[in-house]
Short mmCIF file of N, CA, C and O in Angstrom, two decimals:
data_model
loop_
_atom_site.label_atom_id
_atom_site.label_comp_id
_atom_site.label_asym_id
_atom_site.label_seq_id
_atom_site.Cartn_x
_atom_site.Cartn_y
_atom_site.Cartn_z
N MET R 17 29.50 -12.68 -11.71
CA MET R 17 28.47 -13.71 -11.78
C MET R 17 27.10 -13.03 -11.82
O MET R 17 26.84 -12.10 -11.07
N ALA R 18 26.25 -13.49 -12.71
CA ALA R 18 24.92 -12.91 -12.86
C ALA R 18 24.04 -13.25 -11.66
O ALA R 18 24.08 -14.36 -11.14
N GLN R 19 23.28 -12.28 -11.25
CA GLN R 19 22.36 -12.47 -10.12
C GLN R 19 21.09 -13.14 -10.61
O GLN R 19 20.53 -12.76 -11.64
N SER R 20 20.62 -14.15 -9.89
CA SER R 20 19.41 -14.86 -10.31
C SER R 20 18.17 -14.01 -10.02
O SER R 20 18.22 -13.06 -9.24
N ALA R 21 17.07 -14.36 -10.68
CA ALA R 21 15.81 -13.67 -10.45
C ALA R 21 15.43 -13.75 -8.98
O ALA R 21 14.95 -12.78 -8.39
N TYR R 22 15.68 -14.89 -8.37
CA TYR R 22 15.37 -15.09 -6.95
C TYR R 22 16.17 -14.10 -6.10
O TYR R 22 15.61 -13.41 -5.24
N ASP R 23 17.47 -14.01 -6.35
CA ASP R 23 18.33 -13.11 -5.57
C ASP R 23 17.93 -11.65 -5.78
O ASP R 23 17.96 -10.86 -4.83
N LYS R 24 17.59 -11.28 -7.00
CA LYS R 24 17.15 -9.90 -7.27
C LYS R 24 15.87 -9.60 -6.49
O LYS R 24 15.73 -8.52 -5.91
N ALA R 25 14.94 -10.56 -6.50
CA ALA R 25 13.68 -10.37 -5.78
C ALA R 25 13.93 -10.24 -4.28
O ALA R 25 13.32 -9.39 -3.62
N VAL R 26 14.81 -11.06 -3.73
CA VAL R 26 15.14 -10.97 -2.30
C VAL R 26 15.73 -9.59 -1.99
O VAL R 26 15.38 -8.98 -0.98
N SER R 27 16.58 -9.09 -2.87
CA SER R 27 17.17 -7.76 -2.67
C SER R 27 16.09 -6.68 -2.66
O SER R 27 16.14 -5.76 -1.84
N LEU R 28 15.13 -6.80 -3.57
CA LEU R 28 14.03 -5.83 -3.61
C LEU R 28 13.17 -5.91 -2.35
O LEU R 28 12.76 -4.89 -1.80
N LEU R 29 12.92 -7.13 -1.89
CA LEU R 29 12.11 -7.33 -0.69
C LEU R 29 12.84 -6.86 0.57
O LEU R 29 12.19 -6.53 1.57
N ALA R 30 14.16 -6.83 0.52
CA ALA R 30 14.92 -6.35 1.67
C ALA R 30 14.73 -4.84 1.85
O ALA R 30 14.86 -4.32 2.96
N ILE R 31 14.39 -4.15 0.78
CA ILE R 31 14.18 -2.71 0.81
C ILE R 31 12.79 -2.38 1.34
O ILE R 31 12.62 -1.53 2.20
N ARG R 32 11.77 -3.08 0.80
CA ARG R 32 10.38 -2.88 1.23
C ARG R 32 9.54 -4.04 0.76
O ARG R 32 9.95 -4.83 -0.09
N GLU R 33 8.33 -4.15 1.31
CA GLU R 33 7.39 -5.17 0.87
C GLU R 33 6.98 -4.88 -0.57
O GLU R 33 6.90 -3.72 -0.98
N HIS R 34 6.72 -5.93 -1.33
CA HIS R 34 6.24 -5.81 -2.71
C HIS R 34 5.12 -6.83 -2.92
O HIS R 34 5.09 -7.87 -2.26
N THR R 35 4.25 -6.54 -3.88
CA THR R 35 3.29 -7.54 -4.32
C THR R 35 3.99 -8.42 -5.37
O THR R 35 5.04 -8.05 -5.91
N LYS R 36 3.38 -9.55 -5.67
CA LYS R 36 3.93 -10.42 -6.72
C LYS R 36 3.96 -9.66 -8.05
O LYS R 36 4.92 -9.77 -8.80
N LYS R 37 2.92 -8.89 -8.30
CA LYS R 37 2.84 -8.13 -9.55
C LYS R 37 4.01 -7.16 -9.68
O LYS R 37 4.66 -7.08 -10.73
N GLU R 38 4.30 -6.43 -8.60
CA GLU R 38 5.41 -5.48 -8.63
C GLU R 38 6.75 -6.19 -8.89
O GLU R 38 7.54 -5.74 -9.71
N LEU R 39 6.97 -7.28 -8.16
CA LEU R 39 8.22 -8.02 -8.34
C LEU R 39 8.34 -8.56 -9.76
O LEU R 39 9.41 -8.47 -10.37
N LYS R 40 7.25 -9.11 -10.26
CA LYS R 40 7.25 -9.66 -11.62
C LYS R 40 7.64 -8.58 -12.63
O LYS R 40 8.50 -8.79 -13.49
N GLU R 41 7.02 -7.41 -12.52
CA GLU R 41 7.31 -6.32 -13.45
C GLU R 41 8.76 -5.86 -13.34
O GLU R 41 9.43 -5.63 -14.35
N LYS R 42 9.26 -5.75 -12.10
CA LYS R 42 10.64 -5.30 -11.92
C LYS R 42 11.64 -6.31 -12.48
O LYS R 42 12.63 -5.94 -13.10
N LEU R 43 11.37 -7.59 -12.26
CA LEU R 43 12.27 -8.62 -12.77
C LEU R 43 12.20 -8.70 -14.30
O LEU R 43 13.23 -8.91 -14.95
N GLU R 44 11.02 -8.53 -14.87
CA GLU R 44 10.89 -8.49 -16.33
C GLU R 44 11.70 -7.33 -16.89
O GLU R 44 12.39 -7.47 -17.90
N ASN R 45 11.63 -6.18 -16.22
CA ASN R 45 12.37 -4.99 -16.68
C ASN R 45 13.88 -5.18 -16.58
O ASN R 45 14.64 -4.53 -17.28
N LYS R 46 14.31 -6.08 -15.70
CA LYS R 46 15.74 -6.37 -15.56
C LYS R 46 16.19 -7.46 -16.53
O LYS R 46 17.34 -7.87 -16.52
N GLY R 47 15.24 -7.97 -17.34
CA GLY R 47 15.59 -8.93 -18.38
C GLY R 47 15.55 -10.40 -17.97
O GLY R 47 16.03 -11.26 -18.71
N ASP R 48 14.95 -10.70 -16.83
CA ASP R 48 14.85 -12.10 -16.42
C ASP R 48 13.80 -12.84 -17.25
O ASP R 48 12.84 -12.24 -17.75
N ARG R 49 13.99 -14.14 -17.39
CA ARG R 49 13.08 -14.98 -18.17
C ARG R 49 11.81 -15.28 -17.37
O ARG R 49 11.84 -15.39 -16.15
N GLU R 50 10.71 -15.43 -18.11
CA GLU R 50 9.39 -15.69 -17.50
C GLU R 50 9.41 -16.90 -16.57
O GLU R 50 8.88 -16.83 -15.47
N ASP R 51 10.01 -18.00 -17.00
CA ASP R 51 10.00 -19.21 -16.18
C ASP R 51 10.85 -19.03 -14.92
O ASP R 51 10.50 -19.54 -13.85
N ASP R 52 11.97 -18.30 -15.02
CA ASP R 52 12.79 -18.01 -13.84
C ASP R 52 12.03 -17.13 -12.85
O ASP R 52 12.08 -17.35 -11.63
N ILE R 53 11.32 -16.15 -13.39
CA ILE R 53 10.53 -15.25 -12.55
C ILE R 53 9.43 -16.02 -11.83
O ILE R 53 9.27 -15.91 -10.61
N ALA R 54 8.69 -16.83 -12.58
CA ALA R 54 7.59 -17.59 -12.00
C ALA R 54 8.06 -18.53 -10.90
O ALA R 54 7.46 -18.58 -9.81
N SER R 55 9.14 -19.25 -11.14
CA SER R 55 9.63 -20.19 -10.13
C SER R 55 10.19 -19.43 -8.91
O SER R 55 10.01 -19.88 -7.77
N SER R 56 10.83 -18.30 -9.15
CA SER R 56 11.36 -17.50 -8.04
C SER R 56 10.24 -16.95 -7.17
O SER R 56 10.32 -17.00 -5.94
N LEU R 57 9.19 -16.43 -7.81
CA LEU R 57 8.07 -15.88 -7.04
C LEU R 57 7.35 -16.97 -6.25
O LEU R 57 6.97 -16.75 -5.10
N GLU R 58 7.20 -18.13 -6.85
CA GLU R 58 6.57 -19.25 -6.16
C GLU R 58 7.40 -19.64 -4.93
O GLU R 58 6.87 -19.86 -3.84
N ARG R 59 8.71 -19.73 -5.12
CA ARG R 59 9.60 -20.10 -4.02
C ARG R 59 9.54 -19.06 -2.90
O ARG R 59 9.45 -19.40 -1.72
N LEU R 60 9.58 -17.79 -3.27
CA LEU R 60 9.52 -16.72 -2.28
C LEU R 60 8.21 -16.74 -1.50
O LEU R 60 8.19 -16.51 -0.28
N GLU R 61 7.13 -17.04 -2.20
CA GLU R 61 5.83 -17.11 -1.53
C GLU R 61 5.79 -18.30 -0.57
O GLU R 61 5.34 -18.17 0.57
N ASN R 62 6.30 -19.44 -1.01
CA ASN R 62 6.34 -20.63 -0.16
C ASN R 62 7.21 -20.42 1.07
O ASN R 62 6.93 -20.98 2.14
N GLU R 63 8.26 -19.64 0.93
CA GLU R 63 9.17 -19.37 2.04
C GLU R 63 8.67 -18.24 2.95
O GLU R 63 9.29 -17.94 3.96
N GLY R 64 7.57 -17.61 2.55
CA GLY R 64 6.99 -16.55 3.38
C GLY R 64 7.59 -15.17 3.16
O GLY R 64 7.32 -14.24 3.92
N TYR R 65 8.41 -15.02 2.11
CA TYR R 65 9.00 -13.71 1.85
C TYR R 65 8.05 -12.77 1.13
O TYR R 65 8.19 -11.56 1.23
N ILE R 66 7.11 -13.33 0.39
CA ILE R 66 6.08 -12.52 -0.26
C ILE R 66 4.78 -12.80 0.45
O ILE R 66 4.38 -13.95 0.61
N SER R 67 4.12 -11.75 0.87
CA SER R 67 2.82 -11.87 1.51
C SER R 67 1.97 -10.67 1.10
O SER R 67 2.30 -9.53 1.43
N GLU R 68 0.93 -10.94 0.35
CA GLU R 68 0.03 -9.85 -0.09
C GLU R 68 -0.63 -9.21 1.14
O GLU R 68 -0.85 -8.00 1.16
N GLU R 69 -0.94 -10.01 2.16
CA GLU R 69 -1.56 -9.48 3.38
C GLU R 69 -0.61 -8.52 4.09
O GLU R 69 -1.00 -7.44 4.53
N ARG R 70 0.65 -8.95 4.23
CA ARG R 70 1.64 -8.11 4.89
C ARG R 70 1.88 -6.83 4.09
O ARG R 70 1.98 -5.73 4.65
N PHE R 71 1.95 -6.97 2.76
CA PHE R 71 2.12 -5.79 1.91
C PHE R 71 0.98 -4.80 2.15
O PHE R 71 1.22 -3.61 2.33
N ALA R 72 -0.26 -5.31 2.14
CA ALA R 72 -1.43 -4.43 2.30
C ALA R 72 -1.38 -3.71 3.65
O ALA R 72 -1.62 -2.50 3.72
N GLU R 73 -1.05 -4.44 4.70
CA GLU R 73 -0.99 -3.83 6.04
C GLU R 73 0.06 -2.72 6.10
O GLU R 73 -0.21 -1.62 6.57
N VAL R 74 1.25 -3.01 5.60
CA VAL R 74 2.34 -2.03 5.62
C VAL R 74 1.98 -0.82 4.73
O VAL R 74 2.20 0.33 5.11
N PHE R 75 1.41 -1.10 3.57
CA PHE R 75 1.05 -0.03 2.63
C PHE R 75 0.01 0.89 3.25
O PHE R 75 0.13 2.12 3.18
N ILE R 76 -1.02 0.31 3.87
CA ILE R 76 -2.09 1.11 4.48
C ILE R 76 -1.53 2.00 5.58
O ILE R 76 -1.81 3.20 5.64
N ARG R 77 -0.73 1.42 6.46
CA ARG R 77 -0.13 2.20 7.56
C ARG R 77 0.71 3.35 6.99
O ARG R 77 0.66 4.48 7.48
N SER R 78 1.48 3.07 5.96
CA SER R 78 2.33 4.08 5.36
C SER R 78 1.51 5.20 4.73
O SER R 78 1.81 6.38 4.92
N ARG R 79 0.48 4.83 3.98
CA ARG R 79 -0.35 5.84 3.32
C ARG R 79 -1.08 6.69 4.34
O ARG R 79 -1.18 7.91 4.17
N LEU R 80 -1.58 6.08 5.39
CA LEU R 80 -2.30 6.85 6.40
C LEU R 80 -1.36 7.82 7.13
O LEU R 80 -1.73 8.94 7.44
N LYS R 81 -0.15 7.38 7.37
CA LYS R 81 0.82 8.23 8.07
C LYS R 81 1.27 9.38 7.18
O LYS R 81 1.39 10.52 7.63
N LYS R 82 1.51 9.06 5.91
CA LYS R 82 2.03 10.06 4.97
C LYS R 82 0.98 11.11 4.61
O LYS R 82 1.22 12.30 4.67
N SER R 83 -0.17 10.63 4.20
CA SER R 83 -1.24 11.52 3.75
C SER R 83 -2.55 10.74 3.82
O SER R 83 -2.86 9.98 2.91
N PRO R 84 -3.31 10.91 4.90
CA PRO R 84 -4.52 10.10 5.10
C PRO R 84 -5.47 10.17 3.91
O PRO R 84 -5.73 11.24 3.37
N GLU R 85 -5.96 8.99 3.52
CA GLU R 85 -6.92 8.89 2.43
C GLU R 85 -8.03 7.94 2.86
O GLU R 85 -7.83 7.09 3.73
N GLY R 86 -9.19 8.07 2.23
CA GLY R 86 -10.33 7.23 2.55
C GLY R 86 -10.18 5.82 2.01
O GLY R 86 -9.27 5.51 1.24
N LYS R 87 -11.12 4.99 2.41
CA LYS R 87 -11.09 3.57 2.05
C LYS R 87 -11.03 3.33 0.55
O LYS R 87 -10.24 2.52 0.07
N SER R 88 -11.89 4.02 -0.19
CA SER R 88 -11.98 3.76 -1.63
C SER R 88 -10.68 4.11 -2.36
O SER R 88 -10.27 3.40 -3.28
N ILE R 89 -10.04 5.17 -1.94
CA ILE R 89 -8.79 5.58 -2.59
C ILE R 89 -7.67 4.60 -2.25
O ILE R 89 -6.90 4.19 -3.11
N ILE R 90 -7.61 4.18 -0.98
CA ILE R 90 -6.58 3.21 -0.59
C ILE R 90 -6.82 1.88 -1.30
O ILE R 90 -5.87 1.24 -1.75
N LEU R 91 -8.08 1.46 -1.41
CA LEU R 91 -8.40 0.22 -2.11
C LEU R 91 -7.91 0.31 -3.56
O LEU R 91 -7.26 -0.61 -4.06
N TYR R 92 -8.18 1.41 -4.21
CA TYR R 92 -7.73 1.61 -5.59
C TYR R 92 -6.21 1.53 -5.67
O TYR R 92 -5.66 0.85 -6.55
N ARG R 93 -5.51 2.19 -4.77
CA ARG R 93 -4.04 2.20 -4.79
C ARG R 93 -3.47 0.80 -4.56
O ARG R 93 -2.50 0.40 -5.21
N LEU R 94 -4.07 0.05 -3.64
CA LEU R 94 -3.61 -1.33 -3.38
C LEU R 94 -3.80 -2.20 -4.62
O LEU R 94 -2.91 -2.96 -4.99
N MET R 95 -4.97 -2.09 -5.23
CA MET R 95 -5.24 -2.92 -6.42
C MET R 95 -4.34 -2.52 -7.58
O MET R 95 -3.91 -3.36 -8.36
N GLU R 96 -4.02 -1.26 -7.67
CA GLU R 96 -3.11 -0.76 -8.70
C GLU R 96 -1.72 -1.40 -8.53
O GLU R 96 -1.02 -1.66 -9.49
N LYS R 97 -1.34 -1.65 -7.28
CA LYS R 97 -0.05 -2.28 -6.98
C LYS R 97 -0.08 -3.80 -7.20
O LYS R 97 0.95 -4.45 -7.14
N GLY R 98 -1.28 -4.35 -7.41
CA GLY R 98 -1.39 -5.78 -7.66
C GLY R 98 -1.91 -6.59 -6.49
O GLY R 98 -1.89 -7.82 -6.53
N CYS R 99 -2.34 -5.92 -5.45
CA CYS R 99 -2.89 -6.63 -4.30
C CYS R 99 -4.30 -7.11 -4.65
O CYS R 99 -5.12 -6.32 -5.13
N PRO R 100 -4.61 -8.39 -4.43
CA PRO R 100 -5.95 -8.89 -4.73
C PRO R 100 -7.03 -8.12 -3.95
O PRO R 100 -6.81 -7.74 -2.79
N LYS R 101 -8.17 -7.91 -4.59
CA LYS R 101 -9.23 -7.08 -4.00
C LYS R 101 -9.69 -7.60 -2.65
O LYS R 101 -9.93 -6.82 -1.73
N ASP R 102 -9.84 -8.93 -2.50
CA ASP R 102 -10.33 -9.46 -1.23
C ASP R 102 -9.35 -9.18 -0.10
O ASP R 102 -9.75 -8.82 1.01
N ILE R 103 -8.07 -9.31 -0.36
CA ILE R 103 -7.04 -9.04 0.65
C ILE R 103 -7.00 -7.54 0.96
O ILE R 103 -6.93 -7.14 2.11
N ALA R 104 -7.04 -6.74 -0.08
CA ALA R 104 -7.02 -5.29 0.10
C ALA R 104 -8.22 -4.83 0.93
O ALA R 104 -8.07 -4.08 1.90
N SER R 105 -9.40 -5.30 0.58
CA SER R 105 -10.63 -4.92 1.31
C SER R 105 -10.57 -5.34 2.76
O SER R 105 -10.91 -4.57 3.66
N SER R 106 -10.14 -6.56 3.00
CA SER R 106 -10.05 -7.08 4.36
C SER R 106 -9.05 -6.28 5.19
O SER R 106 -9.31 -5.94 6.35
N SER R 107 -7.91 -5.95 4.61
CA SER R 107 -6.88 -5.18 5.32
C SER R 107 -7.37 -3.77 5.64
O SER R 107 -7.10 -3.24 6.72
N ILE R 108 -8.10 -3.17 4.71
CA ILE R 108 -8.66 -1.83 4.94
C ILE R 108 -9.69 -1.89 6.06
O ILE R 108 -9.69 -1.03 6.95
N GLU R 109 -10.55 -2.88 6.04
CA GLU R 109 -11.55 -3.02 7.10
C GLU R 109 -10.89 -3.19 8.46
O GLU R 109 -11.33 -2.60 9.45
N ASP R 110 -9.83 -3.97 8.52
CA ASP R 110 -9.08 -4.15 9.77
C ASP R 110 -8.51 -2.81 10.25
O ASP R 110 -8.59 -2.48 11.44
N ALA R 111 -7.93 -2.06 9.32
CA ALA R 111 -7.34 -0.77 9.69
C ALA R 111 -8.42 0.19 10.21
O ALA R 111 -8.21 0.91 11.18
N TRP R 112 -9.58 0.17 9.57
CA TRP R 112 -10.66 1.07 10.00
C TRP R 112 -11.25 0.61 11.33
O TRP R 112 -11.57 1.43 12.17
N GLU R 113 -11.37 -0.70 11.50
CA GLU R 113 -11.87 -1.24 12.76
C GLU R 113 -10.96 -0.84 13.91
O GLU R 113 -11.43 -0.54 15.00
N ASN R 114 -9.67 -0.84 13.66
CA ASN R 114 -8.69 -0.47 14.68
C ASN R 114 -8.41 1.03 14.72
O ASN R 114 -7.50 1.48 15.43
N GLU R 115 -9.16 1.78 13.93
CA GLU R 115 -9.10 3.25 13.87
C GLU R 115 -7.68 3.78 13.59
O GLU R 115 -7.28 4.81 14.13
N LEU R 116 -6.94 3.08 12.74
CA LEU R 116 -5.60 3.53 12.39
C LEU R 116 -5.62 4.86 11.62
O LEU R 116 -4.63 5.57 11.58
N TRP R 117 -6.73 5.18 11.03
CA TRP R 117 -6.88 6.39 10.23
C TRP R 117 -7.17 7.62 11.08
O TRP R 117 -6.95 8.75 10.66
N LEU R 118 -7.68 7.42 12.29
CA LEU R 118 -8.22 8.52 13.08
C LEU R 118 -7.18 9.58 13.46
O LEU R 118 -7.37 10.77 13.20
N GLU R 119 -6.08 9.16 14.05
CA GLU R 119 -5.07 10.12 14.50
C GLU R 119 -4.42 10.86 13.32
O GLU R 119 -4.32 12.09 13.36
N PRO R 120 -4.00 10.16 12.25
CA PRO R 120 -3.44 10.90 11.11
C PRO R 120 -4.45 11.87 10.48
O PRO R 120 -4.07 12.97 10.07
N LEU R 121 -5.71 11.47 10.45
CA LEU R 121 -6.74 12.35 9.89
C LEU R 121 -6.89 13.60 10.74
O LEU R 121 -6.97 14.72 10.21
N LYS R 122 -6.92 13.43 12.06
CA LYS R 122 -7.04 14.59 12.95
C LYS R 122 -5.89 15.57 12.73
O LYS R 122 -6.09 16.78 12.65
N LYS R 123 -4.67 15.03 12.65
CA LYS R 123 -3.49 15.89 12.45
C LYS R 123 -3.57 16.63 11.12
O LYS R 123 -3.33 17.84 11.06
N GLU R 124 -3.91 15.90 10.08
CA GLU R 124 -4.02 16.51 8.74
C GLU R 124 -5.10 17.58 8.73
O GLU R 124 -4.91 18.68 8.20
N LEU R 125 -6.24 17.27 9.32
CA LEU R 125 -7.36 18.21 9.36
C LEU R 125 -7.00 19.46 10.15
O LEU R 125 -7.27 20.58 9.69
N ASP R 126 -6.39 19.29 11.31
CA ASP R 126 -5.98 20.44 12.13
C ASP R 126 -5.01 21.34 11.35
O ASP R 126 -5.14 22.57 11.38
N THR R 127 -4.05 20.72 10.68
CA THR R 127 -3.08 21.49 9.90
C THR R 127 -3.76 22.27 8.78
O THR R 127 -3.49 23.46 8.58
N LEU R 128 -4.66 21.61 8.06
CA LEU R 128 -5.36 22.28 6.96
C LEU R 128 -6.26 23.41 7.46
O LEU R 128 -6.33 24.48 6.84
N ILE R 129 -6.93 23.19 8.57
CA ILE R 129 -7.80 24.23 9.14
C ILE R 129 -6.96 25.45 9.53
O ILE R 129 -7.33 26.59 9.21
N ARG R 130 -5.83 25.20 10.18
CA ARG R 130 -4.94 26.31 10.58
C ARG R 130 -4.43 27.09 9.37
O ARG R 130 -4.36 28.31 9.38
N ARG R 131 -4.06 26.36 8.33
CA ARG R 131 -3.43 27.01 7.16
C ARG R 131 -4.43 27.61 6.18
O ARG R 131 -4.17 28.67 5.61
N LYS R 132 -5.55 26.89 5.95
CA LYS R 132 -6.44 27.30 4.85
C LYS R 132 -7.89 27.53 5.27
O LYS R 132 -8.69 27.97 4.46
N GLY R 133 -8.25 27.16 6.49
CA GLY R 133 -9.62 27.37 6.95
C GLY R 133 -10.47 26.10 6.91
O GLY R 133 -10.12 25.11 6.25
N GLN R 134 -11.58 26.14 7.63
CA GLN R 134 -12.47 24.99 7.81
C GLN R 134 -13.04 24.47 6.49
O GLN R 134 -13.01 23.27 6.23
N GLU R 135 -13.57 25.37 5.66
CA GLU R 135 -14.21 24.94 4.41
C GLU R 135 -13.22 24.22 3.49
O GLU R 135 -13.53 23.18 2.92
N TYR R 136 -12.05 24.80 3.35
CA TYR R 136 -11.01 24.19 2.51
C TYR R 136 -10.63 22.81 3.05
O TYR R 136 -10.53 21.84 2.30
N ALA R 137 -10.44 22.73 4.36
CA ALA R 137 -10.04 21.47 5.00
C ALA R 137 -11.08 20.39 4.76
O ALA R 137 -10.75 19.25 4.40
N GLU R 138 -12.35 20.72 4.94
CA GLU R 138 -13.42 19.74 4.72
C GLU R 138 -13.48 19.31 3.26
O GLU R 138 -13.63 18.12 2.96
N ALA R 139 -13.33 20.25 2.34
CA ALA R 139 -13.36 19.92 0.91
C ALA R 139 -12.18 19.01 0.55
O ALA R 139 -12.33 18.04 -0.20
N LYS R 140 -11.03 19.31 1.10
CA LYS R 140 -9.83 18.51 0.82
C LYS R 140 -10.00 17.08 1.34
O LYS R 140 -9.63 16.12 0.66
N MET R 141 -10.57 16.93 2.52
CA MET R 141 -10.78 15.59 3.09
C MET R 141 -11.82 14.80 2.28
O MET R 141 -11.67 13.60 2.09
N ARG R 142 -12.84 15.47 1.79
CA ARG R 142 -13.82 14.79 0.92
C ARG R 142 -13.13 14.34 -0.37
O ARG R 142 -13.38 13.26 -0.87
N GLN R 143 -12.26 15.21 -0.89
CA GLN R 143 -11.50 14.87 -2.09
C GLN R 143 -10.62 13.65 -1.86
O GLN R 143 -10.38 12.86 -2.78
N LYS R 144 -10.16 13.46 -0.64
CA LYS R 144 -9.30 12.33 -0.30
C LYS R 144 -10.12 11.10 0.10
O LYS R 144 -9.54 10.11 0.56
N GLY R 145 -11.43 11.16 -0.06
CA GLY R 145 -12.25 9.97 0.15
C GLY R 145 -12.88 9.84 1.51
O GLY R 145 -13.44 8.78 1.84
N PHE R 146 -12.82 10.88 2.34
CA PHE R 146 -13.48 10.82 3.64
C PHE R 146 -14.84 11.47 3.56
O PHE R 146 -15.03 12.44 2.85
N SER R 147 -15.80 10.93 4.30
CA SER R 147 -17.14 11.52 4.32
C SER R 147 -17.14 12.73 5.24
O SER R 147 -16.20 12.95 6.01
N PHE R 148 -18.19 13.51 5.18
CA PHE R 148 -18.30 14.72 5.98
C PHE R 148 -18.23 14.38 7.47
O PHE R 148 -17.68 15.13 8.26
N ARG R 149 -18.76 13.22 7.85
CA ARG R 149 -18.72 12.82 9.26
C ARG R 149 -17.28 12.70 9.71
O ARG R 149 -16.92 12.92 10.79
#
């Protein structure tokens, strides 16, 4: 029996959070029809399975843990994934207000200083979107 667009989307969401844009693209690539995709995404959003806010929060935490980046780079990455700019900006501001970036940045900076020296570490952090401060 063929899996519906809705079921495919639920399976994808069970693995990780997605934006509507990501789900739409993945379902299109699997050959689902536009109207099936649209109705499935609407249903998932109404049921609370798709949340751009939740996606942004999870994405930011993941990026900061994996490899800390500054606000502008994270904003770009979120928008590239299809997260609306207002939601992305708000989520980034919340993360910065709660200093979620501070501990991962300290760890990354300490590691770079130990391995490559102070100048390299500072240049690398500027390249990743952090100011000298």
